[in-house]
Amino acid sequence: MYKQKFKALADTKRLHLLNVLSNKGETCVCDLTEELELPQSKLSYHLKVLMDAGLLMKETRGTWSYYSINEEEIDQLLSEQLCCVLKPSK
């Protein structure tokens, strides 16, 4: 059950992506490409891994997809120490 989630977290690019979304909140995929300096194909791969693990939520508006952290899943996974990294205080 948790294996897929922790495997998704075991990549520095995906951790960076989660950190960006934690800080910015819901973000358009078009803005993530620039922010992370990743080609769209690689970004899509990392988003899919995180989506499949249930760590992200996606909403489609017109032709654009907006991603946000699935806070309920993150809260269940992370220790108090890790929450501070992926969920900065607001």
One Martini backbone bead per residue (centre of mass of N, CA, C, O) as a GRO file, in nm:
protein
   90
    1MET     BB    1   0.061   0.061  -0.025
    2TYR     BB    2   0.325   0.248   0.044
    3LYS     BB    3   0.536   0.179  -0.172
    4GLN     BB    4   0.446   0.372  -0.404
    5LYS     BB    5   0.476   0.634  -0.243
    6PHE     BB    6   0.781   0.609  -0.167
    7LYS     BB    7   0.881   0.577  -0.454
    8ALA     BB    8   0.784   0.860  -0.544
    9LEU     BB    9   0.977   1.002  -0.314
   10ALA     BB   10   1.264   0.873  -0.446
   11ASP     BB   11   1.286   1.168  -0.596
   12THR     BB   12   1.412   1.479  -0.647
   13LYS     BB   13   1.212   1.592  -0.858
   14ARG     BB   14   0.952   1.519  -0.700
   15LEU     BB   15   1.021   1.676  -0.446
   16HIS     BB   16   1.038   1.948  -0.585
   17LEU     BB   17   0.751   1.948  -0.693
   18LEU     BB   18   0.613   1.933  -0.415
   19ASN     BB   19   0.737   2.193  -0.306
   20VAL     BB   20   0.618   2.385  -0.511
   21LEU     BB   21   0.318   2.312  -0.453
   22SER     BB   22   0.327   2.388  -0.152
   23ASN     BB   23   0.398   2.694  -0.203
   24LYS     BB   24   0.178   2.764  -0.447
   25GLY     BB   25  -0.015   2.557  -0.507
   26GLU     BB   26  -0.215   2.562  -0.740
   27THR     BB   27  -0.088   2.448  -1.069
   28CYS     BB   28   0.004   2.489  -1.378
   29VAL     BB   29   0.173   2.302  -1.601
   30CYS     BB   30   0.299   2.544  -1.755
   31ASP     BB   31   0.451   2.652  -1.493
   32LEU     BB   32   0.618   2.397  -1.417
   33THR     BB   33   0.811   2.382  -1.653
   34GLU     BB   34   0.962   2.640  -1.580
   35GLU     BB   35   1.026   2.600  -1.278
   36LEU     BB   36   1.179   2.302  -1.332
   37GLU     BB   37   1.328   2.270  -1.602
   38LEU     BB   38   1.135   2.078  -1.784
   39PRO     BB   39   1.029   1.881  -1.994
   40GLN     BB   40   0.713   1.784  -2.058
   41SER     BB   41   0.764   1.476  -2.060
   42LYS     BB   42   0.902   1.457  -1.778
   43LEU     BB   43   0.684   1.592  -1.614
   44SER     BB   44   0.458   1.392  -1.681
   45TYR     BB   45   0.589   1.150  -1.550
   46HIS     BB   46   0.606   1.263  -1.258
   47LEU     BB   47   0.305   1.322  -1.228
   48LYS     BB   48   0.208   1.030  -1.268
   49VAL     BB   49   0.349   0.903  -1.028
   50LEU     BB   50   0.206   1.087  -0.815
   51MET     BB   51  -0.082   1.017  -0.896
   52ASP     BB   52  -0.067   0.703  -0.862
   53ALA     BB   53   0.008   0.754  -0.545
   54GLY     BB   54  -0.193   0.999  -0.443
   55LEU     BB   55  -0.029   1.295  -0.408
   56LEU     BB   56  -0.215   1.411  -0.632
   57MET     BB   57  -0.413   1.662  -0.790
   58LYS     BB   58  -0.653   1.705  -1.067
   59GLU     BB   59  -0.749   1.982  -1.284
   60THR     BB   60  -0.956   2.050  -1.559
   61ARG     BB   61  -0.923   2.348  -1.776
   62GLY     BB   62  -0.980   2.287  -2.060
   63THR     BB   63  -0.642   2.250  -2.166
   64TRP     BB   64  -0.572   2.261  -1.861
   65SER     BB   65  -0.366   2.156  -1.588
   66TYR     BB   66  -0.415   2.124  -1.233
   67TYR     BB   67  -0.202   2.110  -0.948
   68SER     BB   68  -0.210   1.932  -0.627
   69ILE     BB   69  -0.199   1.853  -0.312
   70ASN     BB   70  -0.260   1.561  -0.119
   71GLU     BB   71  -0.290   1.617   0.204
   72GLU     BB   72  -0.402   1.359   0.324
   73GLU     BB   73  -0.173   1.172   0.224
   74ILE     BB   74   0.069   1.324   0.337
   75ASP     BB   75  -0.018   1.314   0.637
   76GLN     BB   76  -0.006   0.994   0.654
   77LEU     BB   77   0.312   0.966   0.576
   78LEU     BB   78   0.434   1.191   0.756
   79SER     BB   79   0.638   1.314   0.954
   80GLU     BB   80   0.703   1.587   1.128
   81GLN     BB   81   0.972   1.647   0.978
   82LEU     BB   82   0.869   1.615   0.676
   83CYS     BB   83   0.641   1.824   0.677
   84CYS     BB   84   0.833   2.074   0.678
   85VAL     BB   85   0.928   2.029   0.382
   86LEU     BB   86   0.635   1.978   0.225
   87LYS     BB   87   0.486   2.176   0.463
   88PRO     BB   88   0.487   2.474   0.493
   89SER     BB   89   0.424   2.726   0.666
   90LYS     BB   90   0.142   2.973   0.647
   0.00000   0.00000   0.00000
